[in-house]
Amino acid sequence: MKKINRIITICCLLIATAPAVAEIQVLDYIVAIVNDDVIVNSTLQEKVQLVLDKWRQKHRRLPPRAQLEKQVLEELIISALQLQVAKRSGIQIEDSRLNEQLRDIAAQNQMDLPSFRDHVERAGQSFVEFRESLRKQMIMRALQKRQVVKRITVTDREIDNFLANQIQQGTASSEYHIWHILIATPEAASPEEIKAKEQKAQKVLAKLKAGADFQEMAISVSDARQVTESAGDLGWKKAGELPTLFNKVINKMAVGEIQGLLRNPSGFHIIKLVDKRDSEKSIITQTQARHILIKTNALVSDSEAQKRLEELKYRIEQGDDFAKLAQAYSQDTLSAAKGGSLDWINPGDLVHEFEEVMDSLSESQVSEPFQSRYGWHIVQVLARREHDNTKKARRVKADQQIRKRKFEAELQSWQRRLREEAYVEYRLVDR
C-alpha cells in the first residue's frame, strides 16, 4: 500500500501548493486498486476515447459512456494483473525487440518508421505512449505463451477426428461471421449466482429478439474479452475455430438468426450469425529447384564465398554439370548428396530471402550469388507446377483452429482465475 499512499500524498501536495488565485481544476483520481497497483481516471478516459474513436468509424450511435467505462476498466484490470505476473516472472521486452516490432508494424502499413511515427502523432496519440503500450502488449503475449500456449498440444488423432466431424456436419469448407455476447459465471458459483446470471442473460436475449442493437448490447453487458474494441464481433471463423458449444448449432442457423442461451463453464452465451461463406480449394505453385551453398566462417569471408560461387556459376554457364558441382562443393550436405536438389518446394517452405530470389528466376535460369541467414547460394529453377494442396492445407488449418480454440478457452479460464484471486477495489464514480 506504500505506492498508493505516495500517490495520495502527491495529490495532497499539489492541492496545498496550488496558488490561491489559480482556477480550480479537478485532479486525477484513482478508479481502481489492483493488488498493490492503481488505475487512474486519466488512463481509463484515454482508453475509452480510443474505443469511441474506433466505434465512430463503424457505427452511428455511440454506446452508453457509463457502461463503456465499466467494460474498459475491467479490461484494464485484467491487463494490470497480467503485467504484475509478468513482472514477478522476470519477463521483459528489450528496446531492440520493441523497435523491430515497430518497424514491422510500419512496414505492414507501407511506411518507414519515421513516417509511421508522424502518422501516430497526427492521429492525436503520443508516440512514446504508443510505444510503451505496444511493449505491454508484447509482455502480455510472452506471458500468455508461457502460461497458456506452451501447455496446448494437438495430436494427429485430434486432427483426424476434427476433419471427420467437419465432413459429417458439412462444414469442412464453411466460414462464419459471428457476433457474440457472454454473461459470465464465476468459478465455483453458487446455484443462486448461476440463476441470477441466467435471468440476466434471458433478459438480454429477449431485448435482442425484440430488435435491440446486438453490438450496443454487447458493449453494455458482455463479459467477453476485449468486447469494448470488438463490440462482440468475432469476425470470420472456421467452424473449428469456434467453441464446441457453438459448433453444435451454427450449421443449422440462418444468416441473421440469434441463438441462445448456450451454456458452458464460462457462462451463458448468445450468438448471431451475421454471414456465411465457403472457402475455396488451395491451389499453390510448387517450384523444383537445386542450389549450391557456401558457408562463411573465420576462414571464409562473405567476399570469398561470393567469389567462389561466381566461379561455379561461370563453369555452369560454360557447360559444367550443376549436379556434379553441387556434390563436390555445396556445404548443404543433405541436398549435395542429391546434386543440390531441393525437390518440390511449397511457398513458405524455405527462408524468405531464398524464396524471393528463387521466385524471380525463369526455368533453367541460374541466379547470381546471394546471401541468406545460412550463407551464400546460387540457385537454379528446374520446373514449376500448379499443385492442389487442399488436403495438406486442411490439416494445417485444422491444427491451427484446434490450437486457437484451446488457447481461447485456456486463456479465458486463466484470466478468470487471476481476477478471482486478486484484490480489486473499484472507485469508479457512478454517472
Coordinates of C-alpha atoms in Angstrom, one line a residue:
M1 CA 0.0 0.0 0.0
K2 CA 3.1 2.3 0.2
K3 CA 2.7 3.1 -3.6
I4 CA -0.9 4.1 -3.1
N5 CA 0.0 6.3 -0.1
R6 CA 2.7 8.1 -2.2
I7 CA 0.1 8.9 -4.9
I8 CA -2.3 10.3 -2.4
T9 CA 0.5 12.3 -0.8
I10 CA 1.5 13.8 -4.1
C11 CA -2.1 14.8 -4.8
C12 CA -2.4 16.5 -1.5
L13 CA 0.9 18.4 -2.1
L14 CA -0.4 19.5 -5.5
I15 CA -3.6 20.9 -3.8
A16 CA -1.6 22.5 -1.0
T17 CA 0.9 24.3 -3.2
A18 CA -1.5 25.5 -5.9
P19 CA -1.8 29.3 -6.0
A20 CA -5.0 30.6 -4.3
V21 CA -5.9 32.7 -7.3
A22 CA -5.5 29.9 -9.8
E23 CA -8.5 28.4 -11.5
I24 CA -9.7 25.3 -9.6
Q25 CA -9.1 22.1 -11.6
V26 CA -10.2 18.5 -11.0
L27 CA -7.1 16.5 -10.3
D28 CA -6.7 12.9 -11.5
Y29 CA -8.0 10.2 -9.2
I30 CA -7.9 6.5 -8.6
V31 CA -10.7 4.5 -10.3
A32 CA -9.4 1.0 -9.2
I33 CA -6.9 -0.6 -6.9
V34 CA -5.5 -3.8 -8.3
N35 CA -3.4 -5.6 -5.6
D36 CA -0.6 -3.1 -5.0
D37 CA -1.1 -1.0 -8.2
V38 CA -3.7 1.6 -9.1
I39 CA -5.5 2.6 -12.3
V40 CA -6.2 6.3 -12.5
N41 CA -9.1 8.1 -14.3
S42 CA -6.8 9.7 -17.0
T43 CA -5.7 6.2 -18.1
L44 CA -9.3 5.0 -18.2
Q45 CA -10.5 8.0 -20.2
E46 CA -7.7 7.7 -22.7
K47 CA -8.6 4.1 -23.4
V48 CA -12.3 4.9 -23.5
Q49 CA -11.6 7.7 -26.1
L50 CA -9.6 5.2 -28.3
V51 CA -12.5 2.8 -28.2
L52 CA -15.0 5.6 -29.1
D53 CA -12.9 6.7 -32.0
K54 CA -12.9 3.2 -33.4
W55 CA -16.6 2.9 -32.7
R56 CA -17.4 6.1 -34.6
Q57 CA -15.8 4.7 -37.8
K58 CA -18.3 1.8 -37.9
H59 CA -21.4 2.9 -36.1
R60 CA -23.6 6.0 -36.0
R61 CA -24.9 5.6 -32.4
L62 CA -22.4 5.6 -29.5
P63 CA -22.7 3.1 -26.6
P64 CA -23.7 4.5 -23.2
R65 CA -20.5 6.0 -21.8
A66 CA -21.0 4.8 -18.2
Q67 CA -21.4 1.2 -19.4
L68 CA -18.4 1.6 -21.7
E69 CA -16.2 2.9 -18.8
K70 CA -17.0 -0.2 -16.7
Q71 CA -16.2 -2.5 -19.5
V72 CA -12.9 -0.7 -20.3
L73 CA -12.0 -0.6 -16.6
E74 CA -12.4 -4.4 -16.3
E75 CA -10.1 -4.9 -19.3
L76 CA -7.5 -2.6 -17.8
I77 CA -7.7 -4.6 -14.5
I78 CA -7.1 -7.9 -16.4
S79 CA -4.1 -6.3 -18.2
A80 CA -2.7 -4.9 -14.9
L81 CA -3.0 -8.4 -13.3
Q82 CA -1.1 -10.0 -16.2
L83 CA 1.6 -7.3 -16.2
Q84 CA 2.1 -8.0 -12.4
V85 CA 2.5 -11.7 -13.0
A86 CA 4.9 -10.9 -15.9
K87 CA 7.0 -8.6 -13.7
R88 CA 7.3 -11.3 -11.0
S89 CA 8.2 -13.8 -13.6
G90 CA 11.0 -11.6 -14.9
I91 CA 9.5 -11.1 -18.4
Q92 CA 10.9 -8.1 -20.2
I93 CA 10.9 -6.8 -23.7
E94 CA 14.2 -5.2 -24.7
D95 CA 14.2 -2.0 -26.8
S96 CA 15.8 -3.8 -29.7
R97 CA 12.8 -6.3 -29.9
L98 CA 10.3 -3.4 -29.4
N99 CA 11.9 -1.4 -32.2
E100 CA 11.9 -4.4 -34.5
Q101 CA 8.1 -4.9 -33.9
L102 CA 7.5 -1.2 -34.6
R103 CA 9.4 -1.5 -37.9
D104 CA 7.2 -4.5 -38.8
I105 CA 4.0 -2.6 -38.0
A106 CA 5.2 0.4 -40.0
A107 CA 6.0 -1.9 -43.0
Q108 CA 2.6 -3.5 -42.8
N109 CA 1.2 0.0 -43.2
Q110 CA 3.6 0.6 -46.1
M111 CA 5.6 3.2 -44.2
D112 CA 9.1 3.6 -42.8
L113 CA 9.4 4.1 -39.0
P114 CA 9.7 8.0 -39.1
S115 CA 6.6 8.2 -41.3
F116 CA 4.7 5.8 -39.0
R117 CA 5.7 7.9 -36.0
D118 CA 4.3 11.0 -37.7
H119 CA 1.1 9.2 -38.6
V120 CA 0.5 8.1 -35.0
E121 CA 1.1 11.7 -33.7
R122 CA -1.1 13.2 -36.4
A123 CA -3.9 10.9 -35.2
G124 CA -3.5 12.6 -31.8
Q125 CA -1.6 10.0 -29.9
S126 CA 1.8 10.4 -28.3
F127 CA 4.3 8.0 -30.0
V128 CA 6.0 7.5 -26.7
E129 CA 2.8 6.3 -25.2
F130 CA 2.0 4.2 -28.2
R131 CA 5.5 2.6 -28.0
E132 CA 5.1 1.7 -24.3
S133 CA 1.5 0.4 -24.9
L134 CA 3.0 -1.9 -27.5
R135 CA 5.7 -3.0 -25.1
K136 CA 3.0 -4.0 -22.6
Q137 CA 1.1 -6.0 -25.2
M138 CA 4.3 -7.8 -26.1
I139 CA 4.9 -8.6 -22.5
M140 CA 1.4 -10.0 -22.0
R141 CA 1.7 -12.1 -25.2
A142 CA 5.0 -13.5 -23.9
L143 CA 3.4 -14.3 -20.5
Q144 CA 0.4 -15.9 -22.3
K145 CA 2.7 -18.0 -24.3
R146 CA 4.4 -19.2 -21.1
Q147 CA 1.3 -19.7 -19.1
V148 CA -1.1 -21.0 -21.8
V149 CA 0.3 -21.7 -25.3
K150 CA 3.1 -24.0 -24.2
R151 CA 0.6 -26.2 -22.4
I152 CA -1.5 -26.8 -25.5
T153 CA -0.9 -29.9 -27.6
V154 CA -2.7 -31.2 -30.7
T155 CA -2.4 -34.8 -31.8
D156 CA -2.8 -36.3 -35.2
R157 CA -5.8 -38.2 -33.9
E158 CA -7.4 -34.9 -32.9
I159 CA -6.9 -33.5 -36.4
D160 CA -8.3 -36.7 -38.0
N161 CA -11.4 -36.6 -35.7
F162 CA -11.8 -32.8 -36.3
L163 CA -11.7 -33.2 -40.1
A164 CA -14.1 -36.3 -40.0
N165 CA -16.6 -34.3 -37.9
Q166 CA -16.4 -31.4 -40.4
I167 CA -17.2 -33.7 -43.3
Q168 CA -20.0 -35.3 -41.4
Q169 CA -21.5 -31.9 -40.4
G170 CA -21.0 -30.5 -43.9
T171 CA -18.8 -27.6 -42.5
A172 CA -15.4 -28.6 -43.9
S173 CA -15.1 -25.5 -46.1
S174 CA -17.5 -23.2 -44.3
E175 CA -16.6 -19.9 -42.6
Y176 CA -18.9 -18.0 -40.3
H177 CA -19.1 -14.3 -39.3
I178 CA -20.4 -14.2 -35.8
W179 CA -21.4 -11.7 -33.1
H180 CA -21.2 -12.9 -29.5
I181 CA -22.3 -11.9 -26.0
L182 CA -21.2 -13.6 -22.8
I183 CA -22.8 -13.4 -19.4
A184 CA -20.0 -14.9 -17.4
T185 CA -20.4 -17.1 -14.3
P186 CA -17.6 -17.2 -11.7
E187 CA -15.8 -20.5 -10.9
A188 CA -17.4 -22.5 -8.2
A189 CA -20.5 -20.3 -8.4
S190 CA -23.4 -21.0 -6.1
P191 CA -26.8 -22.1 -7.6
E192 CA -28.2 -18.6 -6.7
E193 CA -25.4 -16.9 -8.6
I194 CA -25.9 -19.1 -11.6
K195 CA -29.7 -18.4 -11.5
A196 CA -29.1 -14.7 -11.3
K197 CA -26.8 -14.8 -14.3
E198 CA -29.2 -16.9 -16.3
Q199 CA -32.0 -14.5 -15.6
K200 CA -29.8 -11.6 -16.8
A201 CA -28.9 -13.5 -20.0
Q202 CA -32.6 -14.2 -20.6
K203 CA -33.5 -10.5 -20.4
V204 CA -30.6 -9.7 -22.8
L205 CA -31.8 -12.3 -25.3
A206 CA -35.4 -11.1 -25.1
K207 CA -34.3 -7.5 -25.9
L208 CA -32.2 -8.7 -28.8
K209 CA -35.1 -10.7 -30.3
A210 CA -37.3 -7.6 -29.8
G211 CA -34.9 -5.6 -32.0
A212 CA -32.2 -4.2 -29.7
D213 CA -28.9 -3.5 -31.4
F214 CA -26.7 -6.5 -30.8
Q215 CA -23.3 -4.7 -30.8
E216 CA -24.6 -1.9 -28.5
M217 CA -25.9 -4.6 -26.2
A218 CA -22.5 -6.4 -26.3
I219 CA -20.8 -3.2 -25.2
S220 CA -23.2 -2.7 -22.4
V221 CA -23.4 -6.2 -20.9
S222 CA -20.9 -8.7 -22.4
D223 CA -18.2 -10.1 -20.2
A224 CA -16.2 -11.4 -23.2
R225 CA -12.5 -10.4 -23.6
Q226 CA -11.8 -7.0 -25.4
V227 CA -15.5 -6.6 -26.1
T228 CA -15.1 -2.8 -26.0
E229 CA -13.0 -2.9 -29.1
S230 CA -14.7 -5.6 -31.0
A231 CA -18.3 -4.8 -29.9
G232 CA -18.8 -8.6 -29.7
D233 CA -17.7 -9.1 -33.4
L234 CA -15.7 -12.4 -33.6
G235 CA -15.0 -11.8 -37.3
W236 CA -14.8 -14.6 -39.8
K237 CA -14.1 -18.0 -38.2
K238 CA -13.7 -21.5 -39.5
A239 CA -16.1 -23.9 -37.7
G240 CA -13.1 -25.5 -35.9
E241 CA -12.0 -22.1 -34.5
L242 CA -15.3 -21.8 -32.7
P243 CA -16.0 -23.3 -29.3
T244 CA -17.6 -26.8 -29.5
L245 CA -20.7 -25.3 -27.9
F246 CA -21.2 -23.0 -31.0
N247 CA -20.4 -25.8 -33.5
K248 CA -23.5 -27.7 -32.3
V249 CA -25.8 -25.0 -33.6
I250 CA -24.0 -22.8 -36.1
N251 CA -24.5 -25.0 -39.2
K252 CA -28.3 -25.1 -38.5
M253 CA -28.6 -21.3 -38.1
A254 CA -29.9 -19.0 -40.9
V255 CA -28.0 -15.7 -41.6
G256 CA -29.3 -13.1 -39.2
E257 CA -30.6 -15.6 -36.7
I258 CA -29.8 -15.2 -32.9
Q259 CA -29.3 -18.3 -30.8
G260 CA -29.2 -18.6 -27.1
L261 CA -28.8 -19.4 -24.3
L262 CA -25.8 -21.6 -24.8
R263 CA -24.2 -22.7 -21.6
N264 CA -20.7 -23.9 -20.7
P265 CA -18.4 -23.4 -17.7
S266 CA -17.6 -19.8 -18.8
G267 CA -21.3 -18.8 -18.6
F268 CA -24.2 -18.1 -20.8
H269 CA -23.6 -17.3 -24.5
I270 CA -25.7 -15.6 -27.1
I271 CA -24.6 -15.6 -30.8
K272 CA -25.8 -14.1 -34.0
L273 CA -24.9 -15.5 -37.4
V274 CA -24.1 -12.3 -39.5
D275 CA -22.9 -14.1 -42.6
K276 CA -21.6 -17.4 -44.0
R277 CA -19.3 -18.4 -46.9
D278 CA -17.5 -21.3 -48.3
S279 CA -13.7 -21.3 -48.7
E280 CA -12.1 -22.4 -51.9
K281 CA -9.6 -25.1 -52.8
S282 CA -5.9 -24.4 -52.0
I283 CA -4.0 -24.4 -55.3
I284 CA -0.4 -23.4 -55.0
T285 CA 2.6 -23.1 -57.3
Q286 CA 5.4 -25.5 -56.5
T287 CA 9.0 -25.0 -57.6
Q288 CA 11.5 -27.6 -58.3
A289 CA 15.0 -26.2 -57.7
R290 CA 18.6 -27.0 -56.8
H291 CA 21.3 -25.0 -55.1
I292 CA 24.9 -24.7 -54.0
L293 CA 25.7 -23.4 -50.6
I294 CA 29.0 -21.9 -49.3
K295 CA 29.0 -21.1 -45.6
T296 CA 31.1 -18.3 -44.1
N297 CA 33.3 -18.7 -41.1
A298 CA 36.6 -17.4 -39.6
L299 CA 38.5 -18.6 -42.7
V300 CA 35.8 -17.8 -45.4
S301 CA 34.6 -14.3 -45.6
D302 CA 31.5 -13.0 -47.4
S303 CA 33.5 -11.8 -50.3
E304 CA 35.4 -15.1 -50.6
A305 CA 32.1 -17.1 -50.5
Q306 CA 30.6 -14.8 -53.2
K307 CA 33.7 -15.1 -55.4
R308 CA 33.6 -19.0 -55.2
L309 CA 30.0 -19.1 -56.3
E310 CA 30.6 -16.6 -59.1
E311 CA 33.3 -19.0 -60.4
L312 CA 30.9 -22.0 -60.1
K313 CA 28.2 -20.1 -61.9
Y314 CA 30.6 -19.3 -64.7
R315 CA 31.5 -23.0 -65.1
I316 CA 27.8 -24.0 -65.2
E317 CA 27.2 -21.4 -68.0
Q318 CA 30.2 -22.9 -69.8
G319 CA 28.6 -26.4 -69.7
D320 CA 29.7 -28.0 -66.5
D321 CA 27.1 -30.2 -64.8
F322 CA 25.3 -28.3 -61.9
A323 CA 24.6 -31.6 -60.0
K324 CA 28.3 -32.7 -60.0
L325 CA 29.5 -29.3 -58.9
A326 CA 26.9 -29.3 -56.1
Q327 CA 28.1 -32.8 -55.0
A328 CA 31.7 -31.5 -54.9
Y329 CA 31.3 -28.0 -53.5
S330 CA 28.0 -27.5 -51.7
Q331 CA 28.1 -27.3 -47.9
D332 CA 24.4 -28.2 -47.6
T333 CA 25.2 -31.9 -47.1
L334 CA 21.6 -33.2 -47.4
S335 CA 20.9 -31.6 -50.8
A336 CA 24.6 -32.0 -52.0
A337 CA 24.1 -35.8 -52.0
K338 CA 21.2 -35.3 -54.4
G339 CA 23.1 -33.0 -56.7
G340 CA 21.8 -29.9 -54.9
S341 CA 18.2 -30.9 -55.4
L342 CA 15.6 -29.4 -53.0
D343 CA 12.8 -31.4 -54.6
W344 CA 9.4 -29.7 -55.0
I345 CA 9.1 -26.6 -52.8
N346 CA 5.9 -25.2 -51.5
P347 CA 5.5 -21.4 -50.8
G348 CA 6.8 -20.7 -47.3
D349 CA 8.9 -23.9 -47.0
L350 CA 12.2 -22.0 -47.2
V351 CA 13.5 -18.8 -45.7
H352 CA 12.1 -15.6 -47.3
E353 CA 15.4 -14.3 -48.7
F354 CA 16.0 -17.6 -50.6
E355 CA 12.4 -17.8 -51.9
E356 CA 12.5 -14.2 -53.1
V357 CA 15.5 -14.9 -55.4
M358 CA 14.1 -18.3 -56.5
D359 CA 10.7 -16.8 -57.4
S360 CA 12.3 -14.2 -59.6
L361 CA 14.0 -16.8 -61.8
S362 CA 12.7 -18.3 -65.0
E363 CA 13.0 -22.0 -65.6
S364 CA 16.6 -23.2 -66.1
Q365 CA 18.0 -19.8 -65.0
V366 CA 20.9 -19.8 -62.5
S367 CA 20.8 -16.9 -60.0
E368 CA 23.6 -14.6 -59.2
P369 CA 25.3 -15.4 -55.8
F370 CA 23.1 -14.1 -52.9
Q371 CA 23.2 -14.3 -49.1
S372 CA 20.7 -15.8 -46.7
R373 CA 21.0 -16.4 -42.9
Y374 CA 22.6 -19.8 -43.7
G375 CA 25.4 -18.5 -46.0
W376 CA 25.8 -17.7 -49.7
H377 CA 23.9 -19.5 -52.5
I378 CA 23.4 -19.9 -56.2
V379 CA 20.0 -21.5 -57.1
Q380 CA 18.6 -22.9 -60.4
V381 CA 14.9 -23.3 -61.1
L382 CA 14.2 -26.6 -62.9
A383 CA 10.4 -26.5 -63.2
R384 CA 7.2 -25.1 -61.8
R385 CA 3.8 -26.7 -61.5
E386 CA 0.3 -26.0 -60.1
H387 CA -0.5 -28.3 -57.2
D388 CA -3.7 -29.0 -55.3
N389 CA -2.6 -28.6 -51.7
T390 CA -6.1 -28.7 -50.3
K391 CA -5.6 -31.9 -48.2
K392 CA -2.4 -30.7 -46.6
A393 CA -3.7 -27.2 -46.2
R394 CA -6.8 -28.5 -44.4
R395 CA -4.7 -30.4 -41.9
V396 CA -2.5 -27.4 -41.3
K397 CA -5.6 -25.2 -40.8
A398 CA -7.2 -27.9 -38.6
D399 CA -4.2 -27.9 -36.3
Q400 CA -4.3 -24.1 -36.2
Q401 CA -8.0 -24.0 -35.5
I402 CA -7.8 -26.6 -32.7
R403 CA -4.9 -24.7 -31.1
K404 CA -6.7 -21.4 -31.4
R405 CA -9.9 -22.9 -29.8
K406 CA -8.0 -24.4 -27.0
F407 CA -6.0 -21.2 -26.5
E408 CA -9.1 -19.1 -26.2
A409 CA -10.7 -21.4 -23.7
E410 CA -7.5 -21.8 -21.6
L411 CA -6.8 -18.0 -21.7
Q412 CA -10.2 -17.1 -20.6
S413 CA -10.1 -19.6 -17.7
W414 CA -6.6 -18.5 -16.6
Q415 CA -7.6 -14.8 -16.7
R416 CA -10.7 -15.5 -14.7
R417 CA -8.6 -17.3 -12.0
L418 CA -6.3 -14.3 -11.9
R419 CA -9.2 -12.0 -11.5
E420 CA -10.9 -14.0 -8.8
E421 CA -7.7 -14.4 -6.8
A422 CA -6.7 -10.7 -6.9
Y423 CA -7.6 -7.9 -4.6
V424 CA -9.6 -5.4 -6.6
E425 CA -11.3 -2.3 -5.2
Y426 CA -13.5 -0.2 -7.5
R427 CA -13.5 3.6 -7.1
L428 CA -15.2 4.5 -10.3
V429 CA -17.7 7.3 -9.7
D430 CA -21.2 6.3 -11.0
R431 CA -22.6 8.7 -13.5

